[in-house]
């Protein structure tokens, strides 16, 4: 899913959600309306059955009472107080038993002769109810039924009236003697309905509400009454002469729910039982559904959004991974090219170095050849003396041999041997000087070289009563020929020993340390130091201040050439505290 325009999608999602929520609301409202209507119908049916059964229950009571023996007697002899009194008591007894409001008997003119409430302040006895419709109907021989507010008691009730005849036979053709009336209380129903949230009304055929769980609606009409009805109501005092105004004229909060309704006709007077389903309930149910829909949509929306974000992150990660791969590939390519270039340069460098080295070697060799010229004189001088001595000793040996003096002969031969040994030594030194510099190249641990040189020199130092002080401050490794390095150190130590030989203090100090990428060996002595004119020729071959036979003047020259071959330096100077100091610097091994 590639979202081009998230804002447009959001707007679409919002519009869609609003549409869905609105549709849900409308649909739920319709469904709730029909559901609630159906439930209301059922509720109304139950109420109607309940109400109908109560009305029917007492329907026959006045009729049956008409057969009481005292009834007819009382009607025929209304002045007989004993009969009236007896009837009063009978009616009262039955009234209490049957739990009706009142039972009373009217004569043919509508005057009450006997009543169950004869002993109360609101007694009906003597009262005229001739104006009541139930009486006029009953006196005609029909059953009379009526609902109204009691004229004497002000208590509303349902009146059922039956004509009373002198005998069963008179019932068919004679006029009634009087009328028996039963008054029933229906207000109990109001209490039952009060638990209902919806307004419930029972109204008469004129549309006047006389029972309701909405007290404000009572004795008000569901629609405006015309003059004729109003006149009729006034005539019958049905609702105690109070003016009947429509429910619609009530303040708004008192007629809440007045509108759509379900209705049912009940009883024999064409009463209308009505239930007004609460619009607020419908709205509530619809709102609940709409809310549920909104919630679902919100969850779906959030889930989709989370999914989208996750996808986007994955894509981003993928893109960045691709980018990384590409960059790495590119860098690798660049590195490979650089590596090739480097390799080519390195090869070239190697070639140049090789050229340089061979040139250097050639130069060194050439230098040596030059020196050879100088050497020839020295060598001739050095060798001539022992050679002349050998000849003289040989001549002597021949002479002593002729005289058969074996001991003298042997003495001269020993001199010859010594002289030739000395010659051999000179030649040996020359040999080592002419040898090529690159014999064995290895990593040299300078500490070990120093220790080896010191070991070899130990005897000589002891013989001369001199002390050698070695101070290895730092270990150091260099590249070169180990044997030759030792040779250099031995040369320098021997020179130092020679220098201190005539001194009072015979000390030689050797230190090793690292300085600026170099291994530095300092050999200092407590000798007389190097005179200025000597310093100028110090490293020249065959330059020596030592007596003939003691020094050849090759030590420093050879040492210097060895050190140079290792790319190092050999320097000499006089130390501030007296004595000479030779400083040997060699480049350190890369990782040492
Ligand atoms: P040789 O030792 O055979 O003379 P070298 O080349 O080793 O040859 O030394 C050359 C000269 O340098 C020595 O004759 C000496 O005069 C001088 N020299 C060398 N070492 C010292 C030293 N430690 N003190 C004073 N002079 C020195």
Coordinates of C-alpha atoms and ligand atoms in Angstrom, one line a residue:
X1 CA 0.0 0.0 0.0
X2 CA 1.6 3.2 -1.2
X3 CA -0.1 6.3 0.3
X4 CA 0.5 9.2 -2.0
X5 CA -1.4 11.8 -0.1
X6 CA -2.0 11.0 3.6
X7 CA -4.1 14.1 4.2
X8 CA -6.5 13.3 1.4
X9 CA -6.8 9.8 2.8
X10 CA -7.5 11.2 6.3
X11 CA -10.2 13.5 4.9
X12 CA -11.8 10.6 3.1
X13 CA -11.6 8.5 6.2
X14 CA -13.2 11.2 8.3
X15 CA -16.0 11.8 5.7
X16 CA -16.6 8.0 5.5
X17 CA -16.7 7.7 9.3
X18 CA -19.2 10.6 9.6
X19 CA -21.4 9.0 7.0
X20 CA -21.3 5.6 8.6
X21 CA -22.0 7.1 12.1
X22 CA -24.9 9.1 10.7
X23 CA -26.3 6.1 8.8
X24 CA -26.0 4.0 12.0
X25 CA -27.8 6.7 14.0
X26 CA -30.7 6.9 11.5
X27 CA -30.9 3.1 11.1
X28 CA -30.7 2.5 14.9
X29 CA -33.3 5.2 15.5
X30 CA -35.7 3.6 13.0
X31 CA -35.1 0.2 14.5
X32 CA -35.5 1.5 18.1
X33 CA -38.7 3.3 17.1
X34 CA -40.2 0.1 15.7
X35 CA -38.8 -2.0 18.6
X36 CA -40.0 0.4 21.2
X37 CA -43.4 0.7 19.4
X38 CA -43.7 -3.0 19.5
X39 CA -42.8 -3.2 23.2
X40 CA -45.2 -0.4 23.9
X41 CA -48.0 -2.3 22.1
X42 CA -47.3 -5.3 24.3
X43 CA -47.2 -3.2 27.5
X44 CA -50.4 -1.5 26.5
X45 CA -52.0 -4.9 25.9
X46 CA -51.1 -6.0 29.3
X47 CA -52.4 -2.8 30.9
X48 CA -55.6 -3.1 28.9
X49 CA -56.2 -6.7 30.0
X50 CA -55.5 -5.7 33.6
X51 CA -57.9 -2.7 33.4
X52 CA -60.5 -4.7 31.5
X53 CA -60.5 -7.5 34.0
X54 CA -61.1 -5.0 36.9
X55 CA -64.0 -3.3 35.1
X56 CA -65.5 -6.6 34.2
X57 CA -65.1 -8.0 37.7
X58 CA -67.5 -5.4 39.1
X59 CA -69.8 -5.2 36.1
X60 CA -72.4 -7.6 37.6
X61 CA -72.1 -6.5 41.2
X62 CA -74.9 -3.8 41.1
X63 CA -77.0 -6.1 39.1
X64 CA -76.7 -8.9 41.7
X65 CA -77.3 -6.4 44.5
X66 CA -80.6 -5.5 43.0
X67 CA -81.9 -8.9 44.1
X68 CA -81.3 -8.2 47.8
X69 CA -84.7 -8.5 49.6
X70 CA -84.2 -5.3 51.5
X71 CA -83.5 -3.4 48.3
X72 CA -87.0 -3.7 46.8
X73 CA -88.5 -3.2 50.3
X74 CA -86.5 0.0 50.8
X75 CA -87.6 1.3 47.5
X76 CA -91.2 0.6 48.0
X77 CA -91.1 1.8 51.6
X78 CA -88.5 4.5 51.6
X79 CA -89.7 5.9 54.9
X80 CA -89.1 2.7 56.8
X81 CA -85.9 3.7 58.6
X82 CA -85.3 0.2 59.9
X83 CA -85.1 -1.3 56.4
X84 CA -83.0 1.6 55.1
X85 CA -80.6 1.2 58.0
X86 CA -80.4 -2.5 57.5
X87 CA -79.7 -1.9 53.8
X88 CA -77.1 0.7 54.7
X89 CA -75.2 -1.9 56.8
X90 CA -75.6 -4.6 54.2
X91 CA -74.2 -2.3 51.5
X92 CA -71.3 -1.2 53.7
X93 CA -70.4 -4.8 54.5
X94 CA -70.4 -5.8 50.8
X95 CA -68.4 -2.6 49.9
X96 CA -65.7 -3.5 52.4
X97 CA -65.6 -7.1 51.2
X98 CA -65.4 -6.2 47.5
X99 CA -63.0 -3.3 48.1
X100 CA -64.9 -0.8 46.0
X101 CA -65.2 2.9 46.8
X102 CA -68.9 2.9 47.5
X103 CA -72.2 1.1 46.9
X104 CA -75.4 3.1 47.0
X105 CA -79.0 2.9 45.9
X106 CA -81.0 5.7 44.2
X107 CA -84.7 5.9 43.9
X108 CA -86.4 6.5 40.6
X109 CA -85.7 10.2 40.8
X110 CA -82.1 9.9 41.5
X111 CA -82.1 10.5 45.3
X112 CA -79.9 8.3 47.4
X113 CA -81.9 6.1 49.7
X114 CA -79.1 3.9 51.1
X115 CA -75.4 4.0 50.8
X116 CA -72.3 2.1 52.1
X117 CA -70.9 5.4 53.4
X118 CA -74.0 6.3 55.3
X119 CA -72.0 6.9 58.5
X120 CA -69.4 9.2 57.0
X121 CA -69.4 13.0 56.7
X122 CA -69.6 12.6 52.9
X123 CA -72.5 10.2 53.1
X124 CA -74.4 9.9 49.8
X125 CA -77.7 9.3 51.7
X126 CA -80.2 12.0 50.6
X127 CA -78.1 13.3 47.8
X128 CA -79.4 13.7 44.4
X129 CA -77.5 12.1 41.5
X130 CA -80.2 12.4 39.0
X131 CA -77.9 14.6 36.8
X132 CA -75.4 11.8 36.4
X133 CA -75.5 10.0 33.1
X134 CA -75.2 6.6 34.7
X135 CA -78.4 7.2 36.5
X136 CA -80.4 8.5 33.5
X137 CA -79.2 5.5 31.6
X138 CA -80.0 3.0 34.3
X139 CA -83.4 4.5 35.0
X140 CA -84.2 3.8 31.3
X141 CA -83.5 0.1 32.1
X142 CA -80.0 -0.1 30.7
X143 CA -76.7 -0.5 32.5
X144 CA -75.2 2.9 33.2
X145 CA -71.5 3.4 33.2
X146 CA -69.6 6.6 33.9
X147 CA -66.2 7.9 35.0
X148 CA -66.1 11.2 37.0
X149 CA -65.0 13.0 40.1
X150 CA -67.4 12.3 43.0
X151 CA -69.8 15.1 43.5
X152 CA -69.9 14.6 47.3
X153 CA -66.4 13.1 48.0
X154 CA -64.4 14.7 45.2
X155 CA -62.8 11.3 44.7
X156 CA -62.7 10.1 41.1
X157 CA -64.1 6.8 40.3
X158 CA -65.8 4.5 37.8
X159 CA -69.6 4.2 38.3
X160 CA -71.5 1.1 37.3
X161 CA -75.3 1.4 37.6
X162 CA -78.0 -1.2 37.2
X163 CA -81.8 -0.7 37.3
X164 CA -83.7 -2.4 40.2
X165 CA -87.0 -4.0 39.5
X166 CA -89.7 -5.1 41.8
X167 CA -89.5 -8.7 40.6
X168 CA -87.8 -10.7 38.0
X169 CA -90.9 -10.7 35.8
X170 CA -91.1 -6.9 36.0
X171 CA -87.6 -6.7 34.5
X172 CA -89.0 -7.4 31.0
X173 CA -91.7 -4.8 30.8
X174 CA -91.9 -2.7 34.0
X175 CA -90.1 0.5 34.8
X176 CA -87.3 0.2 37.4
X177 CA -87.9 1.1 41.0
X178 CA -84.5 2.5 41.5
X179 CA -80.9 2.2 40.6
X180 CA -78.0 0.4 42.3
X181 CA -74.6 2.0 41.8
X182 CA -71.1 0.7 42.5
X183 CA -68.2 3.2 42.5
X184 CA -64.7 1.7 41.7
X185 CA -61.4 3.3 42.3
X186 CA -59.1 3.2 39.3
X187 CA -56.3 5.4 40.6
X188 CA -54.4 2.3 41.7
X189 CA -53.5 1.8 38.1
X190 CA -51.7 5.1 38.1
X191 CA -49.3 3.8 40.7
X192 CA -48.6 0.7 38.6
X193 CA -47.8 2.9 35.6
X194 CA -45.6 5.3 37.5
X195 CA -42.7 2.9 37.0
X196 CA -42.9 3.4 33.3
X197 CA -40.7 6.1 31.7
X198 CA -43.2 6.7 29.0
X199 CA -46.4 8.7 29.5
X200 CA -49.5 6.5 29.8
X201 CA -53.0 7.9 29.7
X202 CA -56.5 6.7 29.9
X203 CA -58.9 9.2 28.3
X204 CA -62.6 9.3 27.8
X205 CA -64.4 9.3 24.4
X206 CA -64.1 13.1 24.4
X207 CA -60.3 12.9 24.7
X208 CA -60.1 14.1 28.3
X209 CA -57.4 12.3 30.3
X210 CA -58.6 11.0 33.6
X211 CA -55.9 8.6 34.6
X212 CA -52.2 9.1 33.9
X213 CA -48.7 8.5 35.3
X214 CA -48.1 12.2 34.3
X215 CA -50.0 14.1 37.0
X216 CA -49.9 17.4 35.0
X217 CA -51.8 15.7 32.1
X218 CA -54.8 14.7 34.3
X219 CA -58.1 16.4 33.5
X220 CA -56.6 17.8 30.3
X221 CA -57.7 17.0 26.8
X222 CA -55.5 15.4 24.2
X223 CA -56.9 17.9 21.7
X224 CA -59.0 21.1 22.1
X225 CA -62.6 20.3 23.1
X226 CA -65.5 21.8 21.1
X227 CA -68.3 23.8 22.9
X228 CA -70.8 21.0 22.8
X229 CA -68.5 18.6 24.7
X230 CA -67.7 21.3 27.2
X231 CA -71.3 22.0 27.8
X232 CA -71.9 18.3 28.2
X233 CA -69.1 18.1 30.8
X234 CA -70.5 21.0 32.7
X235 CA -74.0 19.3 32.8
X236 CA -72.7 16.0 34.2
X237 CA -70.1 17.6 36.5
X238 CA -67.9 14.8 35.3
X239 CA -64.7 16.4 36.3
X240 CA -65.9 18.6 39.1
X241 CA -66.5 21.6 36.9
X242 CA -62.8 22.4 36.5
X243 CA -61.9 23.8 33.1
X244 CA -60.4 21.3 30.7
X245 CA -57.5 22.6 28.7
X246 CA -55.4 20.7 26.2
X247 CA -52.2 19.0 27.2
X248 CA -50.5 20.9 24.3
X249 CA -51.1 24.1 26.2
X250 CA -48.9 23.0 29.1
X251 CA -45.4 24.3 29.5
X252 CA -42.9 22.4 27.4
X253 CA -41.3 20.5 30.2
X254 CA -44.7 19.2 31.4
X255 CA -45.7 17.8 28.0
X256 CA -42.4 16.0 27.3
X257 CA -43.1 12.9 25.3
X258 CA -46.5 14.1 24.0
X259 CA -46.6 13.2 20.3
X260 CA -46.3 9.8 18.6
X261 CA -48.2 7.2 20.5
X262 CA -49.8 3.7 20.5
X263 CA -53.4 3.4 21.5
X264 CA -56.0 0.8 22.4
X265 CA -59.7 1.1 23.0
X266 CA -60.9 -0.2 26.3
X267 CA -64.1 -0.7 28.3
X268 CA -67.6 -0.1 27.3
X269 CA -67.3 3.7 27.2
X270 CA -64.9 3.9 24.3
X271 CA -62.0 4.9 26.5
X272 CA -58.6 5.3 24.8
X273 CA -55.6 3.8 26.6
X274 CA -52.5 5.5 25.2
X275 CA -48.8 5.1 25.6
X276 CA -46.4 7.7 24.3
X277 CA -43.0 6.1 23.7
X278 CA -40.2 8.3 24.9
X279 CA -38.4 10.0 22.0
X280 CA -35.5 10.5 24.3
X281 CA -35.2 6.8 24.7
X282 CA -35.1 6.3 21.0
X283 CA -32.5 9.0 20.7
X284 CA -30.5 7.4 23.5
X285 CA -30.5 3.9 21.8
X286 CA -29.7 5.5 18.4
X287 CA -26.9 7.5 20.0
X288 CA -25.5 4.4 21.7
X289 CA -25.4 2.6 18.4
X290 CA -23.8 5.6 16.7
X291 CA -21.2 5.7 19.5
X292 CA -20.5 2.0 19.1
X293 CA -20.1 2.5 15.4
X294 CA -17.8 5.5 16.0
X295 CA -15.8 3.5 18.4
X296 CA -15.4 0.6 16.0
X297 CA -14.4 3.0 13.3
X298 CA -11.9 4.7 15.6
X299 CA -10.4 1.3 16.5
X300 CA -10.3 0.3 12.8
X301 CA -8.8 3.7 11.9
X302 CA -6.1 3.5 14.6
X303 CA -5.3 -0.1 13.6
X304 CA -5.0 0.9 9.9
X305 CA -2.9 3.9 10.9
X306 CA -0.6 1.8 13.0
X307 CA -0.3 -0.8 10.2
X308 CA 0.4 2.0 7.7
X309 CA 3.1 3.5 10.0
X310 CA 4.7 0.0 10.5
X311 CA 4.7 -0.5 6.8
X312 CA 6.3 2.9 6.2
X313 CA 9.0 2.2 8.8
X314 CA 9.7 -1.2 7.2
X315 CA 9.9 0.5 3.8
X316 CA 12.2 3.2 5.2
X317 CA 14.4 0.6 6.8
X318 CA 14.4 -1.3 3.6
X319 CA 15.3 1.8 1.6
X320 CA 18.0 2.7 4.1
X321 CA 19.4 -0.8 3.9
X322 CA 19.4 -0.7 0.1
X323 CA 21.1 2.7 0.3
X324 CA 23.6 1.3 2.8
X325 CA 24.3 -1.7 0.5
X326 CA 24.8 0.6 -2.5
X327 CA 27.1 2.9 -0.5
X328 CA 29.1 0.0 0.8
X329 CA 29.4 -1.4 -2.8
X330 CA 30.5 2.0 -4.0
X331 CA 33.0 2.4 -1.2
X332 CA 34.3 -1.1 -1.8
X333 CA 34.8 -0.3 -5.5
X334 CA 36.6 2.9 -4.6
X335 CA 38.7 1.1 -2.0
X336 CA 39.6 -1.6 -4.5
X337 CA 40.7 1.1 -7.1
X338 CA 42.7 2.9 -4.3
X339 CA 44.2 -0.5 -3.3
X340 CA 45.2 -1.2 -6.9
X341 CA 46.8 2.3 -7.2
X342 CA 48.5 1.7 -3.9
X343 CA 49.8 -1.7 -4.9
X344 CA 51.1 -0.2 -8.1
X345 CA 52.8 2.6 -6.2
X346 CA 54.2 0.2 -3.7
X347 CA 55.7 -1.9 -6.5
X348 CA 57.2 1.2 -7.9
X349 CA 58.5 2.2 -4.5
X350 CA 60.0 -1.3 -4.0
X351 CA 61.6 -1.0 -7.4
X352 CA 63.0 2.5 -6.5
X353 CA 64.1 1.2 -3.1
X354 CA 65.8 -1.7 -4.7
X355 CA 67.6 0.6 -7.1
X356 CA 68.6 2.9 -4.3
X357 CA 69.9 0.0 -2.3
X358 CA 71.9 -1.4 -5.1
X359 CA 73.2 2.1 -5.8
X360 CA 74.0 2.6 -2.2
X361 CA 75.8 -0.7 -2.0
X362 CA 77.7 0.1 -5.1
X363 CA 78.6 3.5 -3.5
X364 CA 79.7 1.8 -0.3
X365 CA 81.8 -0.7 -2.2
X366 CA 83.2 2.2 -4.3
X367 CA 83.9 4.0 -1.0
X368 CA 85.6 1.0 0.3
X369 CA 87.7 0.8 -2.8
X370 CA 88.8 4.4 -2.3
X371 CA 89.6 3.6 1.3
X372 CA 91.6 0.6 0.0
X373 CA 94.1 2.9 -1.4
X374 CA 94.5 4.6 2.0
X375 CA 94.5 1.2 3.6
X376 CA 97.3 -0.2 1.4
X377 CA 99.8 2.2 3.0
X378 CA 98.6 1.4 6.5
X379 CA 98.5 -2.4 5.8
X380 CA 101.9 -2.3 4.2
X381 CA 103.2 -0.4 7.2
X382 CA 101.5 -2.7 9.7
X383 CA 102.5 -5.9 7.9
X384 CA 106.0 -4.8 7.1
X385 CA 107.0 -4.6 10.7
X386 CA 106.0 -8.2 11.8
X387 CA 107.2 -9.5 8.4
X388 CA 110.6 -8.0 9.0
X389 CA 110.5 -9.4 12.6
X390 CA 109.5 -12.9 11.2
X391 CA 112.5 -12.8 8.8
X392 CA 114.9 -11.8 11.6
X393 CA 113.5 -14.4 14.0
X394 CA 113.7 -17.1 11.2
X395 CA 117.3 -16.2 10.5
X396 CA 118.0 -16.4 14.2
X397 CA 116.2 -19.8 14.4
X398 CA 118.4 -21.1 11.5
X399 CA 121.5 -20.0 13.3
X400 CA 120.5 -21.5 16.7
X401 CA 119.4 -24.7 14.9
X402 CA 122.9 -24.9 13.4
X403 CA 124.4 -24.6 16.8
X404 CA 121.9 -27.1 18.1
X405 CA 120.5 -24.7 20.6
X406 CA 117.0 -26.1 20.7
X407 CA 115.6 -23.8 23.4
X408 CA 116.8 -20.6 21.6
X409 CA 115.5 -22.0 18.3
X410 CA 112.1 -22.6 20.0
X411 CA 112.1 -19.1 21.5
X412 CA 112.6 -17.5 18.0
X413 CA 110.0 -19.8 16.5
X414 CA 107.5 -18.7 19.2
X415 CA 108.3 -15.0 18.2
X416 CA 107.6 -16.0 14.6
X417 CA 104.4 -17.6 15.6
X418 CA 103.3 -14.5 17.6
X419 CA 104.3 -12.2 14.8
X420 CA 102.3 -14.2 12.2
X421 CA 99.4 -14.4 14.6
X422 CA 99.4 -10.6 14.8
X423 CA 99.5 -10.5 11.0
X424 CA 96.6 -12.8 10.8
X425 CA 94.7 -10.6 13.2
X426 CA 95.3 -7.6 10.9
X427 CA 94.2 -9.5 7.9
X428 CA 91.1 -10.8 9.8
X429 CA 90.0 -7.2 10.5
X430 CA 90.5 -6.2 6.9
X431 CA 88.4 -9.2 5.9
X432 CA 85.5 -8.1 8.1
X433 CA 85.7 -4.6 6.7
X434 CA 85.4 -5.7 3.1
X435 CA 82.5 -8.0 3.7
X436 CA 79.1 -7.0 2.2
X437 CA 76.8 -5.3 4.8
X438 CA 73.7 -7.4 4.2
X439 CA 74.4 -10.8 5.5
X440 CA 71.7 -11.7 8.0
X441 CA 68.9 -9.3 8.7
X442 CA 66.7 -10.0 11.7
X443 CA 64.9 -8.3 14.5
X444 CA 67.4 -7.5 17.2
X445 CA 66.6 -7.1 20.9
X446 CA 69.2 -4.5 21.8
X447 CA 69.1 -5.5 25.4
X448 CA 70.3 -8.9 24.5
X449 CA 73.1 -7.5 22.2
X450 CA 74.3 -5.3 25.1
X451 CA 74.3 -8.2 27.5
X452 CA 76.2 -10.4 25.0
X453 CA 78.8 -7.7 24.4
X454 CA 79.2 -7.0 28.1
X455 CA 79.7 -10.7 28.7
X456 CA 82.4 -10.9 26.2
X457 CA 84.1 -7.8 27.6
X458 CA 83.7 -8.8 31.3
X459 CA 87.1 -10.4 31.6
X460 CA 89.0 -7.5 30.0
X461 CA 87.2 -5.0 32.3
X462 CA 88.1 -7.2 35.3
X463 CA 91.7 -7.5 34.2
X464 CA 92.0 -3.7 33.9
X465 CA 90.1 -3.1 37.2
X466 CA 87.4 -1.1 35.4
X467 CA 83.7 -1.1 36.0
X468 CA 81.0 -1.3 33.5
X469 CA 77.6 0.2 34.5
X470 CA 74.7 -0.9 32.3
X471 CA 71.3 0.8 32.5
X472 CA 68.6 -0.5 30.3
X473 CA 65.9 2.2 30.7
X474 CA 63.7 0.9 27.9
X475 CA 63.7 -2.3 25.9
X476 CA 64.1 -1.6 22.2
X477 CA 64.1 -3.7 19.0
X478 CA 65.7 -2.8 15.7
X479 CA 66.3 -4.5 12.4
X480 CA 69.8 -5.5 11.3
X481 CA 72.7 -8.0 11.8
X482 CA 72.9 -9.1 15.4
X483 CA 76.5 -10.2 15.3
X484 CA 77.6 -6.9 13.7
X485 CA 75.7 -4.9 16.2
X486 CA 77.5 -6.7 19.0
X487 CA 80.8 -6.0 17.1
X488 CA 80.0 -2.3 17.2
X489 CA 79.2 -2.4 20.9
X490 CA 82.4 -4.4 21.6
X491 CA 84.5 -1.8 19.6
X492 CA 83.0 1.1 21.6
X493 CA 83.4 -0.7 24.9
X494 CA 87.0 -1.6 24.1
X495 CA 87.8 2.0 23.1
X496 CA 86.2 3.2 26.4
X497 CA 88.2 0.7 28.3
X498 CA 91.4 1.9 26.6
X499 CA 90.4 5.5 27.4
X500 CA 90.0 4.8 31.2
X501 CA 93.0 2.6 31.4
X502 CA 95.3 5.4 32.6
X503 CA 92.6 7.3 34.5
X504 CA 92.1 7.3 38.2
X505 CA 88.5 6.4 38.1
X506 CA 87.9 3.5 35.6
X507 CA 84.1 3.7 34.9
X508 CA 82.2 3.1 31.7
X509 CA 78.4 3.7 31.6
X510 CA 76.1 2.2 29.0
X511 CA 72.5 3.3 28.7
X512 CA 69.7 2.2 26.4
X513 CA 66.5 4.2 25.9
X514 CA 64.1 5.3 23.1
X515 CA 64.0 8.8 21.7
X516 CA 61.9 10.0 18.9
X517 CA 61.4 6.7 17.1
X518 CA 65.0 5.7 17.7
X519 CA 66.9 3.3 20.0
X520 CA 69.7 5.3 21.6
X521 CA 72.7 3.7 23.2
X522 CA 75.1 6.0 25.0
X523 CA 78.5 4.7 26.0
X524 CA 80.3 7.2 28.3
X525 CA 83.7 6.8 30.0
X526 CA 85.6 8.5 32.7
X527 CA 88.6 8.9 30.5
X528 CA 90.4 12.1 29.2
X529 CA 87.9 12.6 26.4
X530 CA 88.6 13.2 22.7
X531 CA 91.0 16.0 21.8
X532 CA 89.8 18.4 19.1
X533 CA 92.4 17.3 16.5
X534 CA 91.5 13.7 17.1
X535 CA 87.7 14.4 16.8
X536 CA 88.2 15.5 13.2
X537 CA 89.6 12.1 12.0
X538 CA 87.8 9.8 14.5
X539 CA 85.9 7.7 11.9
X540 CA 88.6 7.6 9.3
X541 CA 90.1 4.1 8.7
X542 CA 93.6 3.6 10.1
X543 CA 93.4 6.7 12.2
X544 CA 94.6 5.8 15.7
X545 CA 96.4 7.6 18.5
X546 CA 97.3 4.3 20.1
X547 CA 100.8 2.9 19.9
X548 CA 101.6 0.5 17.0
X549 CA 100.4 -3.0 17.7
X550 CA 97.7 -1.8 20.1
X551 CA 95.3 -0.1 17.7
X552 CA 94.7 -0.4 14.0
X553 CA 92.4 2.6 13.7
X554 CA 89.7 0.5 12.0
X555 CA 87.3 0.1 14.9
X556 CA 85.3 3.3 14.6
X557 CA 85.4 3.2 10.8
X558 CA 84.0 -0.3 10.7
X559 CA 81.5 0.5 13.4
X560 CA 80.3 3.5 11.5
X561 CA 79.9 1.7 8.3
X562 CA 77.9 -1.1 10.1
X563 CA 75.6 1.5 11.7
X564 CA 75.0 3.3 8.5
X565 CA 74.1 0.1 6.8
X566 CA 71.3 -0.2 9.5
X567 CA 70.2 3.3 8.6
X568 CA 71.5 4.5 11.9
X569 CA 74.1 7.1 13.2
X570 CA 77.2 6.9 15.3
X571 CA 78.3 10.2 16.9
X572 CA 81.1 11.1 19.4
X573 CA 81.3 14.0 21.7
X574 CA 82.9 14.9 25.0
X575 CA 80.5 14.7 28.0
X576 CA 79.9 17.7 30.3
X577 CA 81.2 15.7 33.3
X578 CA 84.3 14.7 31.4
X579 CA 85.2 11.7 29.3
X580 CA 84.1 10.8 25.8
X581 CA 80.5 9.8 25.0
X582 CA 79.6 7.8 21.9
X583 CA 76.0 7.9 20.9
X584 CA 74.6 5.1 18.7
X585 CA 71.2 5.8 17.2
X586 CA 69.2 3.0 15.3
X587 CA 65.7 3.3 13.9
X588 CA 63.2 1.4 16.0
X589 CA 61.3 -1.6 14.6
X590 CA 57.9 -0.3 13.6
X591 CA 55.8 -1.9 16.4
X592 CA 58.4 -1.8 19.1
Ligands
LIG1 P1 92.0 2.2 17.5 O1 91.1 1.9 18.7 O2 92.5 1.0 16.9 O3 92.8 3.4 17.6 P2 89.6 3.3 16.6 O4 89.0 3.6 15.2 O5 88.7 2.4 17.4 O6 90.9 2.7 16.3 O7 89.8 4.7 17.3 C1 90.4 5.7 16.7 C2 90.9 6.7 17.7 O8 89.8 7.4 18.3 C3 91.6 6.1 18.8 O9 93.0 5.9 18.5 C4 91.5 7.2 19.9 O10 92.5 8.2 19.7 C5 90.2 7.8 19.6 N1 89.2 7.2 20.6 C6 88.4 6.2 20.4 N2 87.7 6.0 21.4 C7 88.1 6.9 22.4 C8 87.7 7.2 23.7 N3 86.7 6.5 24.3 N4 88.3 8.2 24.3 C9 89.2 8.9 23.7 N5 89.6 8.7 22.5 C10 89.0 7.7 21.8

